[in-house]
Coordinates of C-alpha atoms in Angstrom, one line a residue:
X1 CA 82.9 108.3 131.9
X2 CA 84.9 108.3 128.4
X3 CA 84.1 110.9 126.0
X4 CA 84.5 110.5 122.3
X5 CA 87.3 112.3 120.2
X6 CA 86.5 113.0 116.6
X7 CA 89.5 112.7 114.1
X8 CA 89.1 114.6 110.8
X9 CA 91.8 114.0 108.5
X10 CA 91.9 116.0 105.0
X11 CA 94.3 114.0 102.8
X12 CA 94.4 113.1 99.0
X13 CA 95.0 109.6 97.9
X14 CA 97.9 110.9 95.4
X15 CA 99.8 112.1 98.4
X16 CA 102.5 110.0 99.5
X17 CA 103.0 112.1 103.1
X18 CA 99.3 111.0 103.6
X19 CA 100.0 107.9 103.2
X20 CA 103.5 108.1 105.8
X21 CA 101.2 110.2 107.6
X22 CA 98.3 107.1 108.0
X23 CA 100.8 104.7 109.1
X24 CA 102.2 107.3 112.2
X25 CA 99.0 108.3 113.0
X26 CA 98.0 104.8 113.6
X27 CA 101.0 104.7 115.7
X28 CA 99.9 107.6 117.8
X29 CA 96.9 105.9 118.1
X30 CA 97.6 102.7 119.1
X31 CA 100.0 103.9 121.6
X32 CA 97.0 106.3 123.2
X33 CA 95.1 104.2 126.2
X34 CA 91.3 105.6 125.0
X35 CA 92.5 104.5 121.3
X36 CA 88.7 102.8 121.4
X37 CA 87.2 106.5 121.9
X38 CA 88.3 107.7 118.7
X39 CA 86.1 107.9 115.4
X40 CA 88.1 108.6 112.8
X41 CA 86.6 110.1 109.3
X42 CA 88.8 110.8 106.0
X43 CA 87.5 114.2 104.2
X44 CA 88.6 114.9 100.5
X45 CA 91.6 117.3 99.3
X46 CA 92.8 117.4 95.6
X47 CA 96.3 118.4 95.6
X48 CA 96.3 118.6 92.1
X49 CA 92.6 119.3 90.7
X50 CA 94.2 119.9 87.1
X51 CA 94.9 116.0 86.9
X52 CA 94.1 114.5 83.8
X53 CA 92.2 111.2 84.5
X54 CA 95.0 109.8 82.3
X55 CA 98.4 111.6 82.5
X56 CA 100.8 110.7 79.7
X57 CA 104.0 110.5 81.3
X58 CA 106.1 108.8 84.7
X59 CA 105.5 110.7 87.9
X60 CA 108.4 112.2 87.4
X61 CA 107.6 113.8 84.3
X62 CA 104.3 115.3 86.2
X63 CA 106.2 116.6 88.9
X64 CA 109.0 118.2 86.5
X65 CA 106.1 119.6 84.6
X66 CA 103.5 120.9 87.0
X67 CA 106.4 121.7 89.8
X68 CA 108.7 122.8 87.3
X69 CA 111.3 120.8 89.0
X70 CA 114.7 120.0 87.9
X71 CA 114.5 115.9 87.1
X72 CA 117.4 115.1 88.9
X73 CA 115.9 116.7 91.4
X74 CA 111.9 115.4 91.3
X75 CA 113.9 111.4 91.1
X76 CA 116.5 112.6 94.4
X77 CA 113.1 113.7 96.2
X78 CA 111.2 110.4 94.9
X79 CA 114.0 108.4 96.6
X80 CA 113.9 110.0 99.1
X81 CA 110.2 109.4 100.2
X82 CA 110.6 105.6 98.8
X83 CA 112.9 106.0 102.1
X84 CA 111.1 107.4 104.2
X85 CA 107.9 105.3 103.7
X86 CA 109.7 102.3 103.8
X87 CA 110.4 103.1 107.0
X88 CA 106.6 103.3 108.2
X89 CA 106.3 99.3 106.4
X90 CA 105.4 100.9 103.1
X91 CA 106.9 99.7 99.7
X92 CA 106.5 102.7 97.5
X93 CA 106.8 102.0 93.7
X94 CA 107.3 105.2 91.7
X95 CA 108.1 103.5 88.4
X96 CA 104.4 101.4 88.2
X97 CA 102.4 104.2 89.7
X98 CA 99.7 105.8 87.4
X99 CA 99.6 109.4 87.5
X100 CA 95.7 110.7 87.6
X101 CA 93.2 112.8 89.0
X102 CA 91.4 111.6 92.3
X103 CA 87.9 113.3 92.2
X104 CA 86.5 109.8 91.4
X105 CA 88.6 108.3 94.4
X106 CA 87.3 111.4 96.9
X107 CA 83.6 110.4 95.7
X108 CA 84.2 106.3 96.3
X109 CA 85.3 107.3 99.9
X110 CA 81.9 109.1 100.6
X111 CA 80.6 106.1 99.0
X112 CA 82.3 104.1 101.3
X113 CA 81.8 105.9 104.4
X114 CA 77.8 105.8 104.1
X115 CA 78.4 101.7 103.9
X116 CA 80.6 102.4 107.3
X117 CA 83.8 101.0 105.2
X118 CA 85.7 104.3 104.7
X119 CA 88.7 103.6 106.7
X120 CA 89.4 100.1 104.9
X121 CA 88.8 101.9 101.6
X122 CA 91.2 104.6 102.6
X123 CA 93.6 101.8 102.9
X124 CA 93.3 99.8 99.8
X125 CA 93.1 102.9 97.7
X126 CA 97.1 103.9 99.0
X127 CA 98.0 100.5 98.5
X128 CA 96.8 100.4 95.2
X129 CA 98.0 103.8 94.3
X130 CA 101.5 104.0 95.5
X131 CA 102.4 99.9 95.6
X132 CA 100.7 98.5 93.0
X133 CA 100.5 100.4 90.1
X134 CA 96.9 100.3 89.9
X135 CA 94.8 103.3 88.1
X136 CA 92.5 105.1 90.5
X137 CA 91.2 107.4 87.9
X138 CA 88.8 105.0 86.1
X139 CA 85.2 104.0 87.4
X140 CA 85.8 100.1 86.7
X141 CA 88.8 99.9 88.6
X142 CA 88.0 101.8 91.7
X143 CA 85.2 99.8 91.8
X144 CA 86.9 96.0 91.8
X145 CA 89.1 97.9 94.5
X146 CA 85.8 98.6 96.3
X147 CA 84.4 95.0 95.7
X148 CA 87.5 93.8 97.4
X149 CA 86.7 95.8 100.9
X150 CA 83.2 94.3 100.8
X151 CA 81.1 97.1 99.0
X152 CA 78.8 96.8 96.1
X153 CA 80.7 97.3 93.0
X154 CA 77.4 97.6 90.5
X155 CA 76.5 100.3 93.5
X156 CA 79.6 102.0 93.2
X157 CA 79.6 102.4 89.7
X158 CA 76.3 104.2 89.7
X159 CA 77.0 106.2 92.3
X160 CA 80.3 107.0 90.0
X161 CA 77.9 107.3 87.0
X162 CA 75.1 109.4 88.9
X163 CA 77.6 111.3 90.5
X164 CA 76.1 111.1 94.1
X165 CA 78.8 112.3 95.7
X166 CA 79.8 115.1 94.3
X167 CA 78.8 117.5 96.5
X168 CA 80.5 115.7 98.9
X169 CA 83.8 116.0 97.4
X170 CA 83.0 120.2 97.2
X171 CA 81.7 120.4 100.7
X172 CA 84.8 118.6 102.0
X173 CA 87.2 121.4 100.2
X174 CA 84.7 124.1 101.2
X175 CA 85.8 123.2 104.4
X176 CA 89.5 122.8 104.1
X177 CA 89.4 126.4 103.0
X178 CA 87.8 127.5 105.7
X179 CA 90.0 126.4 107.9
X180 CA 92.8 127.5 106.0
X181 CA 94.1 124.1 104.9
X182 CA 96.5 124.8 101.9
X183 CA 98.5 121.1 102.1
X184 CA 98.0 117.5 103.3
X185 CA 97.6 115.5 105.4
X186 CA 95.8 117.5 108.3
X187 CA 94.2 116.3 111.4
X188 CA 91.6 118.4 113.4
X189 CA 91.1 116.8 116.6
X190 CA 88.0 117.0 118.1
X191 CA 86.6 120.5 116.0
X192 CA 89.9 121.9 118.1
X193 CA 93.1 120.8 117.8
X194 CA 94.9 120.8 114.5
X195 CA 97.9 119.2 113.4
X196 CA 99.4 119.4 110.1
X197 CA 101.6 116.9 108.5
X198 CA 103.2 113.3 109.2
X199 CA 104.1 114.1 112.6
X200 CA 105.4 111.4 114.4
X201 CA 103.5 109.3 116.5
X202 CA 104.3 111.2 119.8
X203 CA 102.6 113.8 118.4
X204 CA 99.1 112.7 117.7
X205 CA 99.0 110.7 120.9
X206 CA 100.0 114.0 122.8
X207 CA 97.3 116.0 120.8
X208 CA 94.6 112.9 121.8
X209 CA 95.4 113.0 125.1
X210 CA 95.2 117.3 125.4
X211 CA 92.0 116.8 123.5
X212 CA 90.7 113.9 125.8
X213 CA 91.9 116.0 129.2
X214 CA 90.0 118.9 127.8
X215 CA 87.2 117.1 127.3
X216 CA 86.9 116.1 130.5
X217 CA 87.3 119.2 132.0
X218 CA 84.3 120.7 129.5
X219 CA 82.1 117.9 130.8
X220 CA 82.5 118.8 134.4

């Protein structure tokens, strides 16, 4: 008899290491043999809260200014996660992307999860943040983003304008600090297990298959 493992992942859509993170995790998963066990549910984190919905500046300005950064140094570190991303298949594209605040993006995943389409949203939300220069800050364009996943885009923009999911968004960092989350992405494992950052693949499969062999020893 299987057992489910639960995958909890706190991330924030303006985090590139979330993004690098997704792409090993799917890795890990693919390479674990009870990969069809495994629910996975994205919970909101804003890295930044401060975020203007629309930041007048490159990313680099924001990170020189809110990190207080050298330039040289914020571009050296940009090019240096372009690298590192294109290694997981992922075209970064630091000079399009639209510095903003992501409450509005954290709600349209809550959105999305009650229509069971989180994990595509999660998806075309990174895409559109860190390859295509789109702006995730406005209610209109998260919602064509939505439409193009297959939810309601009229829905979304009330739920945007009624601000159903709100709460949601709190709850989720309620929880992050409980547990003591100060950074993203982080994985809890079946309520048990947690692992913090993009770890490489071998990583999260070894943590699914402690948290399946455990489970199997609670069930006897």
């Amino acid at each position: 008899m299987s057992n489910l493992i639960s995958v909890d992942v706190w991330s924030d859509i303006a985090c590139p290491w979330c993004y690098v993170g997704k792409r090993r995790f799917e890795a890990g998963l693919a390479a674990f043999d009870g990969r069809d066990d495994v629910t996975l549910t994205y919970h909101s984190f804003e890295l930044a809260p401060d975020t203007p919905v629309d930041f007048d500046g490159s990313e680099v300005d924001f990170l020189a200014q809110h990190k207080g950064i050298p330039v040289d140094k914020v571009e050296q570190m940009l090019t240096q996660m372009t690298g590192l991303a294109a290694d997981e298949g992922l075209a970064f594209d630091y000079d399009a992307l639209a510095h903003t605040n992501t409450r509005k993006a954290h709600e349209v995943l809550h959105f999305a999860k009650q229509r069971g389409l989180q994990l595509e949203l999660a998806e075309r939300l990174f895409a559109a943040y860190f390859t295509q220069g789109r702006h995730l800050g406005r209610d209109e364009e998260l919602a064509d983003l939505a439409a193009e996943v297959g939810l309601d885009r009229d829905e979304v923009l009330a739920a945007l304008a009624g601000g159903d999911f709100v709460d949601a968004v709190d709850t989720d960092i309620e929880q992050a600090r409980a547990y003591g989350i100060s950074g993203v992405p982080f994985y809890v494992i079946d309520g048990r297990y947690g692992v913090s950052g993009a770890q490489q693949p071998e990583v999260f499969r070894s943590a699914l298959e402690q948290a399946r062999a455990d489970g199997q020893v609670t069930a006897q």
